[in-house]
Coordinates of C-alpha atoms and ligand atoms in Angstrom, one line a residue:
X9 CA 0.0 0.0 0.0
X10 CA 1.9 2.8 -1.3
X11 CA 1.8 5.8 -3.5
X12 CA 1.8 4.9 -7.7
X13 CA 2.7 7.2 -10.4
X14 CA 0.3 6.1 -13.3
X15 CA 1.3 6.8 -16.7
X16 CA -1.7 7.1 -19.4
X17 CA 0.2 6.3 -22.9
X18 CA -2.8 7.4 -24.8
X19 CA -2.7 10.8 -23.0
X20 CA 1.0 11.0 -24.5
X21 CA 0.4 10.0 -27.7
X22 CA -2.2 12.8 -27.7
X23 CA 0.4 15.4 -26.4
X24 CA 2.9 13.9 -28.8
X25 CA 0.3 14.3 -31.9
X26 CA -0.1 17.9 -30.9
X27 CA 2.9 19.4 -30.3
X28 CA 3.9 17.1 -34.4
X29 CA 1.1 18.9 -35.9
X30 CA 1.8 22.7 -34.5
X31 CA 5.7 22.0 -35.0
X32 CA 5.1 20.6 -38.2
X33 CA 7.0 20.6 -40.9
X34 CA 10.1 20.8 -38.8
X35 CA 10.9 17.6 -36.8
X36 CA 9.8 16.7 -32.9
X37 CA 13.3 15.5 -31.3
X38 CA 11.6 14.3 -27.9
X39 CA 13.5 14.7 -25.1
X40 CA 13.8 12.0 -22.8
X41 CA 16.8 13.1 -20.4
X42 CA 15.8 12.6 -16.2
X43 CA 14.0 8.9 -17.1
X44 CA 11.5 10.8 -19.5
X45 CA 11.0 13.2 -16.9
X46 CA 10.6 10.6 -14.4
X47 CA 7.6 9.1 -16.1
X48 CA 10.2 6.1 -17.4
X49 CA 12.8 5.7 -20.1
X50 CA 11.7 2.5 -21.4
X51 CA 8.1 2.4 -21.9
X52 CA 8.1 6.2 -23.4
X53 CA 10.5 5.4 -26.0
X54 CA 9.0 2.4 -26.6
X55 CA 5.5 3.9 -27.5
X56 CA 7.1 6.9 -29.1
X57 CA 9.4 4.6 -31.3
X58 CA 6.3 2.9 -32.5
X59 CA 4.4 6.0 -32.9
X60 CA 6.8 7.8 -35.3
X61 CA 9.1 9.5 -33.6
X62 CA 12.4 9.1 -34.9
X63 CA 14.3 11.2 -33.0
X64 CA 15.5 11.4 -29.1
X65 CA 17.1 14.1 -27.0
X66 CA 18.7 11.9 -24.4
X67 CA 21.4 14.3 -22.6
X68 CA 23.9 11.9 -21.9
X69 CA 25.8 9.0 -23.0
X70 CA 24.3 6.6 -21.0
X71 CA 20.8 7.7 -21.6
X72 CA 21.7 7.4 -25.1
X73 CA 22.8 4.3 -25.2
X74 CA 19.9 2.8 -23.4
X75 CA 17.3 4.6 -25.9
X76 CA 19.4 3.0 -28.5
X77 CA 19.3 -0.4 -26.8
X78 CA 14.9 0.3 -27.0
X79 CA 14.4 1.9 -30.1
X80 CA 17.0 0.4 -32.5
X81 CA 19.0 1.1 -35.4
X82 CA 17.2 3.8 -37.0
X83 CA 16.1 6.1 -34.5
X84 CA 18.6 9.3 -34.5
X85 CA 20.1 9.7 -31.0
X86 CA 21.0 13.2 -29.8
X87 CA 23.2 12.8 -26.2
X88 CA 25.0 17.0 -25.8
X89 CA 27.0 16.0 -22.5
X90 CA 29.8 13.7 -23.6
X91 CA 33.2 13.4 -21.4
X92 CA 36.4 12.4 -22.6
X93 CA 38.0 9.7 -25.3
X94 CA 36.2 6.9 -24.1
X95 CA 32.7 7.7 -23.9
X96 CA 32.9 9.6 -26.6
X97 CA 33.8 6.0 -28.3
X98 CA 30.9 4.5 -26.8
X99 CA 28.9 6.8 -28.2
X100 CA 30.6 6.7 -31.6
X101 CA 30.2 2.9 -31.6
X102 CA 26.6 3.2 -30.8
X103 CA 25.5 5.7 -34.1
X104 CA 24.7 8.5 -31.5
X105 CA 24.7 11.9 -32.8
X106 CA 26.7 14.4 -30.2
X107 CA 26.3 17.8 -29.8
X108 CA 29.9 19.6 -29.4
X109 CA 30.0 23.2 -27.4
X110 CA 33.8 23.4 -27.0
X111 CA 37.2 22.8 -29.0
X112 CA 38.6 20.2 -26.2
X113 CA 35.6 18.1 -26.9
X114 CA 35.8 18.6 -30.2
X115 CA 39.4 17.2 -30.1
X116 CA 38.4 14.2 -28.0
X117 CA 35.3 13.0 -30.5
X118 CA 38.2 13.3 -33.5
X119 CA 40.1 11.0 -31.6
X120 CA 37.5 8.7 -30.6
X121 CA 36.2 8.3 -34.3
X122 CA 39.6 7.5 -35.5
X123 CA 39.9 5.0 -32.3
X124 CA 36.6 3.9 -33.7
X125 CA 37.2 4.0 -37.6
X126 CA 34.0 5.2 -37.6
X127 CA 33.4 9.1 -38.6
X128 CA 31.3 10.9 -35.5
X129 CA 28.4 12.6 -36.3
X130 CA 28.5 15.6 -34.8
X131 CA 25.7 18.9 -34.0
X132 CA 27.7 22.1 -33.3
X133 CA 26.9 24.3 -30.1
X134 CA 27.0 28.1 -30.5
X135 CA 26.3 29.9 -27.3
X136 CA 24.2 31.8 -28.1
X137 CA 23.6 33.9 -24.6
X138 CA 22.4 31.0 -22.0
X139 CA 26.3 30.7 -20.9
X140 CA 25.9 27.5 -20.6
X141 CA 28.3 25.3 -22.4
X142 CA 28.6 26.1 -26.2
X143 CA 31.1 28.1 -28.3
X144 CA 31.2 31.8 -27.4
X145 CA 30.6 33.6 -30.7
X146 CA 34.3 35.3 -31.2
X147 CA 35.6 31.5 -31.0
X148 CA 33.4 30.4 -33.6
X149 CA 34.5 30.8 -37.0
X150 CA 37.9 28.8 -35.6
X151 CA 35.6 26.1 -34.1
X152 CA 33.4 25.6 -37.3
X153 CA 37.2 26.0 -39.0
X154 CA 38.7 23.1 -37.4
X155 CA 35.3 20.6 -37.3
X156 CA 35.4 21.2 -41.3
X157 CA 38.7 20.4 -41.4
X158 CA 38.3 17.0 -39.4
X159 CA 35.0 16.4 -42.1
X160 CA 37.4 17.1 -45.2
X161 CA 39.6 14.0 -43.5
X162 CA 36.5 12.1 -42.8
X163 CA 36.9 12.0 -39.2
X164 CA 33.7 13.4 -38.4
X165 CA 31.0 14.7 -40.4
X166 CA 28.6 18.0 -39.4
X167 CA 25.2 17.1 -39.0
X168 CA 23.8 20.1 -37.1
X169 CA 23.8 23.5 -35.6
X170 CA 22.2 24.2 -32.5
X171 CA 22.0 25.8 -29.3
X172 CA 19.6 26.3 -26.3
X173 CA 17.1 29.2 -25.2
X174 CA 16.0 30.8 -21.9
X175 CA 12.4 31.0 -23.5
X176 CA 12.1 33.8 -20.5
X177 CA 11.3 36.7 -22.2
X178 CA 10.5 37.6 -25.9
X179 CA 13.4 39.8 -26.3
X180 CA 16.1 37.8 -25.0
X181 CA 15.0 34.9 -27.0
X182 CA 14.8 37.3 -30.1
X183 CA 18.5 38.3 -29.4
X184 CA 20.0 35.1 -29.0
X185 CA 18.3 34.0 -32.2
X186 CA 20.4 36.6 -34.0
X187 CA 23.1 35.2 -32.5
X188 CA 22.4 31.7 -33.7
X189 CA 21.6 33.0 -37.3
X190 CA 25.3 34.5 -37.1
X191 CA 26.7 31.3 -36.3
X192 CA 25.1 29.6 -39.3
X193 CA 26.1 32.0 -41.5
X194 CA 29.3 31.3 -40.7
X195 CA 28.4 27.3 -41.5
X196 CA 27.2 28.2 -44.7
X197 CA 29.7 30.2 -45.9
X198 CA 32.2 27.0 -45.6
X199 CA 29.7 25.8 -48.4
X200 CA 28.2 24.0 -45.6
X201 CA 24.8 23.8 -46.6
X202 CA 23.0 21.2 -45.6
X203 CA 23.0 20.9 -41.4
X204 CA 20.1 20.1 -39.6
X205 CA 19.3 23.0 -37.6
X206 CA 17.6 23.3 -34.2
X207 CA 17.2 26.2 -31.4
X208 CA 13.9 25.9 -29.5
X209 CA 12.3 23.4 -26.4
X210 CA 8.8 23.9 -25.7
X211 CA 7.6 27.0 -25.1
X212 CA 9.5 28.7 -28.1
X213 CA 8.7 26.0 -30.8
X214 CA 4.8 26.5 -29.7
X215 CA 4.9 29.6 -30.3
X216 CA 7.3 31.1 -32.6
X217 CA 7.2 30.0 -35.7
X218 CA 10.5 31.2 -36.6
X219 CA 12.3 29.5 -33.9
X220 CA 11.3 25.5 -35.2
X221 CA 13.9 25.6 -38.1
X222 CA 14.4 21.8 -39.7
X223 CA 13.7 20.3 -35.5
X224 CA 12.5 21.5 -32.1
X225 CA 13.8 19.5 -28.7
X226 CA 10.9 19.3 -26.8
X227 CA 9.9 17.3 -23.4
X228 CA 7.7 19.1 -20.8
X229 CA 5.0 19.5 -23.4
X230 CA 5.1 16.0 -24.8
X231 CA 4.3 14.9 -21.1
X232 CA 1.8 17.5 -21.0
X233 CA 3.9 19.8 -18.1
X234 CA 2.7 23.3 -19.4
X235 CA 5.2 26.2 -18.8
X236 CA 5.0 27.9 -15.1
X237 CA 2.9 31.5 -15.8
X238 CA 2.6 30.4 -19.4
X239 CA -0.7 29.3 -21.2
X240 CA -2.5 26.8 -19.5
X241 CA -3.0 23.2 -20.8
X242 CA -6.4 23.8 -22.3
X243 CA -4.5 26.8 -24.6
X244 CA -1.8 24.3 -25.0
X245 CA -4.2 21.4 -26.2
X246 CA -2.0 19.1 -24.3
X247 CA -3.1 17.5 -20.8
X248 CA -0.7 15.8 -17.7
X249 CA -0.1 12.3 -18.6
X250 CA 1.1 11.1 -15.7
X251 CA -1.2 10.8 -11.9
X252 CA 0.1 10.3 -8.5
X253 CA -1.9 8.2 -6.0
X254 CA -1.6 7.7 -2.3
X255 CA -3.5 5.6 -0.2
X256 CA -5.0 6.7 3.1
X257 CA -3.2 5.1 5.9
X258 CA -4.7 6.3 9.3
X259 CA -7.5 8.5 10.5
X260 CA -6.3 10.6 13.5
X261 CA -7.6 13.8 15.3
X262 CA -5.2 15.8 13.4
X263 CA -6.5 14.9 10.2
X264 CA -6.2 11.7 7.3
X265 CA -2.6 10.2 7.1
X266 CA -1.3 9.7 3.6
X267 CA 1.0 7.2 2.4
X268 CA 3.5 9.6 0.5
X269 CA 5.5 12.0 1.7
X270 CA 8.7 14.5 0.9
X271 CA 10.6 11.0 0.7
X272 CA 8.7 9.9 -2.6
X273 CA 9.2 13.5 -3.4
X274 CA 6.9 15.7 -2.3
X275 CA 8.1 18.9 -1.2
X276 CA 7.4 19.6 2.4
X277 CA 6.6 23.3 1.4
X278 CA 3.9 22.0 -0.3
X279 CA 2.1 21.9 3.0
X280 CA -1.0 24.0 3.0
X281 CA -0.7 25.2 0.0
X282 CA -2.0 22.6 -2.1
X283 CA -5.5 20.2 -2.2
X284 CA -5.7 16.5 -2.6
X285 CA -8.6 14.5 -4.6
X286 CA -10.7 12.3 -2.2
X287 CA -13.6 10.4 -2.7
X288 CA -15.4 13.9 -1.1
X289 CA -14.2 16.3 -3.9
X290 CA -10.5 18.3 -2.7
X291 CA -9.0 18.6 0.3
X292 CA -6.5 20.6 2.1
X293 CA -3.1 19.1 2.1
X294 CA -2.3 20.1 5.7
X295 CA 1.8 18.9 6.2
X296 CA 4.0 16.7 4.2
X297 CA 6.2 14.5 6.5
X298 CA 9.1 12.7 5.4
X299 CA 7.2 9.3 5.1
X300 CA 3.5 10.2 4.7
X301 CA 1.2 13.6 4.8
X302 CA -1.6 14.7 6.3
X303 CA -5.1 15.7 4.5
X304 CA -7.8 17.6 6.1
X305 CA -10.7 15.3 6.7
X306 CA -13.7 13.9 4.7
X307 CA -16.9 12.3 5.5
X308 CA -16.2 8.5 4.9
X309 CA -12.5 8.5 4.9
X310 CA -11.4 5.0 5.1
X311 CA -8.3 3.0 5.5
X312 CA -7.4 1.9 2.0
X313 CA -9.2 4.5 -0.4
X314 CA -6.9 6.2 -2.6
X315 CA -6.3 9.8 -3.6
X316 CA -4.9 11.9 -5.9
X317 CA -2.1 14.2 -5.3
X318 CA -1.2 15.2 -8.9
X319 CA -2.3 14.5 -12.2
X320 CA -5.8 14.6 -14.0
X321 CA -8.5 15.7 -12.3
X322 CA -6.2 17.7 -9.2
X323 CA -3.0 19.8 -9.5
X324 CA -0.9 19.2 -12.5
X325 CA 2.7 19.2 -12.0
X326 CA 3.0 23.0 -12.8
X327 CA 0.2 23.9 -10.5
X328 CA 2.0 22.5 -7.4
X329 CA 5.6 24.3 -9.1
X330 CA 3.6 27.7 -9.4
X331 CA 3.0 27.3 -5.6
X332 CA 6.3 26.9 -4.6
X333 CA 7.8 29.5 -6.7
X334 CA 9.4 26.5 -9.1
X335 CA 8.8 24.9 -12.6
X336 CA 6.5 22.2 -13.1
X337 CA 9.4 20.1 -14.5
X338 CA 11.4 20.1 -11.2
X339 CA 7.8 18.5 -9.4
X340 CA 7.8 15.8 -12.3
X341 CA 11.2 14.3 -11.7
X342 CA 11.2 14.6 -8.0
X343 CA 8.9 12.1 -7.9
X344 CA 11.0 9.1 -6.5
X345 CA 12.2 6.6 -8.5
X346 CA 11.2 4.0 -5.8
X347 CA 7.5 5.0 -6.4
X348 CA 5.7 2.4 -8.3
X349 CA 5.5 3.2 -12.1
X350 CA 2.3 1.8 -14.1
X351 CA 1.4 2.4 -17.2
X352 CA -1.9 2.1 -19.1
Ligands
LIG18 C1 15.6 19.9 -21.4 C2 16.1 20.4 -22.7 C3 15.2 20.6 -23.8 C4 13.7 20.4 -23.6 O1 13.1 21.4 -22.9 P1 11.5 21.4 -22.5 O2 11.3 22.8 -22.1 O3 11.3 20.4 -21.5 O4 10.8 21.1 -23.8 C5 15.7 20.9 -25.0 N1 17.0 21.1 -25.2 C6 17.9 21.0 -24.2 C7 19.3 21.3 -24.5 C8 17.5 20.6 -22.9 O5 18.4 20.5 -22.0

C-alpha cells in the first residue's frame, strides 16, 4: 500500500500528436533526459518509437545508449554531455549523434572516431547567450574552421547547428536567435549547406514559428507539463499524462494520514498550499512529512481509499511548481524513482 505514479500512454500520444502537428514541418526530437521526466525511459520510448518518432534528446551517453538499446538502429540519438576519449567511443560505436559546445571536446570526439574508424556525427553548439556550455561567438569561425577540417579527413562529419534558449522573455529569446543566425552563416559560408538545424524546447517551438527551423527539442510538453505563468493546458491542447496516487493510511484527530511524503518526493513546502482529490471532492493538504502527509478530513475517509495528489482531475505538476515559486518540470522528476511506475 503505497503511492503509484500512473502513466496514461494514450494521454502522450495525444500530447505527442499535438505538439507534431503545431511544430510541423520541422521535426519533434523528444527529449527523454531525467527517465522521461521521471515518467520512465523504457516504456516512453517504446510507445514513441512505435508511434513515429524518430528522433530522441537523451542528454547523456548513458541515456543514449539505453534509448538506442529500446528503439534500434534507425532512430537518430541526440546525447549533448559527452566526457572524454572513451565515452565519446561509446557513443561513436553506438551511431549516437553528439552535440559539441567546446574545441577540447571537439578534439576528443576526433580522436574517438579514428579510435573507432567510424566518422562521429557531430551537431555544433554556439552559445548563443544562455552561458551554458557552447562556443562563445568570437571563438566560432575557428571552431566551425577546425570541425570542417576534421570532415574534409572524414573524421567526423557535421550534421547540425544548434544551441539552447532561456524562452524567458521575448526579447532575449529574439536576441539570441540573431546570434544563432550569425553562427550559421558562418556554416554556410564554408559551403556548408546542408546541417540540420535546431534552437527551440517547448515553449519557443509552440509559439514562434521562426524558432522551429528543420527540428524542435521538446519534453515538458510531450508529457503535458505546461510552462510555469505560461498558457495553460487547455490553450496548449496538451493535458498531464502522468497521476500520482496515495492511499490513506490512518485517520487521527489531526487529520487523514497519507502514504506519501517528501521522501517519494513531495516537497514539504507543499504543505498548506496545495488540495488533494478524495472520494469527497478536494482537500487541504495540511503537512508533508518525510514518510507520509496529512489531509484535512472527509466524510467516509477510510483505510485503504486512494487519492490523488497530482495528475488529471487535481493539480498538475505546474500547479504544485507555481505554488512553490518552481517549474512544473522540477515536481515531475522529483517524484521518486522507488514510487511504483504503471502504465496504461
Ligand atoms: C531539457 C532540454 C530541452 C527540452 O526542454 P523542454 O522545455 O522540456 O521542452 C531541450 N533542449 C535542451 C538542450 C534541454 O536541456
Amino acid at each position: 500500500m503505497t503511492a503509484v505514479l500512473t502513466v496514461d500512454l494514450a494521454a502522450f500520444q495525444r500530447n505527442l500528436d499535438v505538439v507534431r502537428e503545431r511544430v510541423a514541418p520541422a521535426e519533434l526530437m523528444l527529449v527523454v533526459k531525467d527517465d522521461a521526466y521521471a515518467h520512465g525511459l523504457e516504456p516512453i520510448v517504446t510507445h514513441a518509437a512505435r508511434h513515429g518518432v524518430r528522433w530522441f534528446g537523451a542528454f547523456d551517453v548513458a541515456t543514449g545508449l539505453r534509448v538506442r538499446a529500446i528503439a534500434g538502429p534507425d532512430a537518430g540519438i541526440f546525447v549533448w554531455m559527452v566526457f572524454g576519449v572513451e565515452e565519446a567511443r561509446r557513443a561513436i560505436d553506438a551511431a549516437l549523434d553528439l552535440g559539441v559546445g567546446d574545441a577540447d571536446t571537439l578534439e576528443e570526439v576526433a580522436l574517438a572516431a579514428e579510435a573507432a574508424g567510424r566518422t562521429a556525427r557531430l551537431h555544433l553548439k554556439i552559445d548563443t547567450g544562455l552561458h551554458r556550455n557552447g562556443v562563445r561567438p568570437e571563438q566560432w569561425p575557428a571552431f566551425v574552421e577546425r570541425a570542417a577540417e576534421l570532415a574534409a579527413a572524414g573524421v567526423v562529419e557535421i550534421i547540425g547547428v544548434w544551441s539552447h534558449i532561456a524562452e524567458a522573455s521575448d526579447a532575449e529569446d529574439d536576441a539570441a536567435r540573431a546570434r544563432y543566425e550569425a553562427a550559421l552563416r558562418v556554416v554556410e559560408a564554408r559551403g556548408q549547406q546542408r546541417t540540420l538545424r535546431h534552437l527551440a524546447a517547448s515553449a519557443a517551438s509552440f509559439d514562434r514559428t521562426g524558432f522551429r527551423y528543420d527540428m524542435v527539442r521538446v519534453g515538458a510538453f510531450c508529457y503535458g507539463i505546461r510552462s510555469a505563468g505560461g498558457p495553460g493546458e487547455d490553450v496548449l491542447g496538451v493535458q498531464p499524462i502522468a497521476t500520482l496516487d496515495a492511499p490513506v493510511l490512518a485517520l487521527g484527530d489531526e487529520g487523514v494520514r497519507i502514504g506519501i511524503g517528501s521522501a517519494d518526493g513531495l516537497p514539504s513546502v507543499l504543505g498548506g498550499r496545495m488540495s488533494v482529490g478524495t472520494p469527497d471532492g478536494p482537500r487541504r493538504m495540511l503537512r508533508i512529512d518525510e514518510m507520509d502527509c496529512l489531509v484535512e478530513p472527509w466524510p467516509g475517509a477510510a483505510v485503504g481509499q486512494r487519492v490523488r495528489i497530482m495528475g488529471q482531475g487535481t493539480s498538475s505538476p505546474t500547479d504544485l511548481a507555481e505554488a512553490m515559486g518552481s517549474i512544473g518540470e522540477e515536481i515531475a522528476v522529483r517524484v521518486s524513482p522507488l514510487v511504483e511506475r504503471r502504465y496504461r
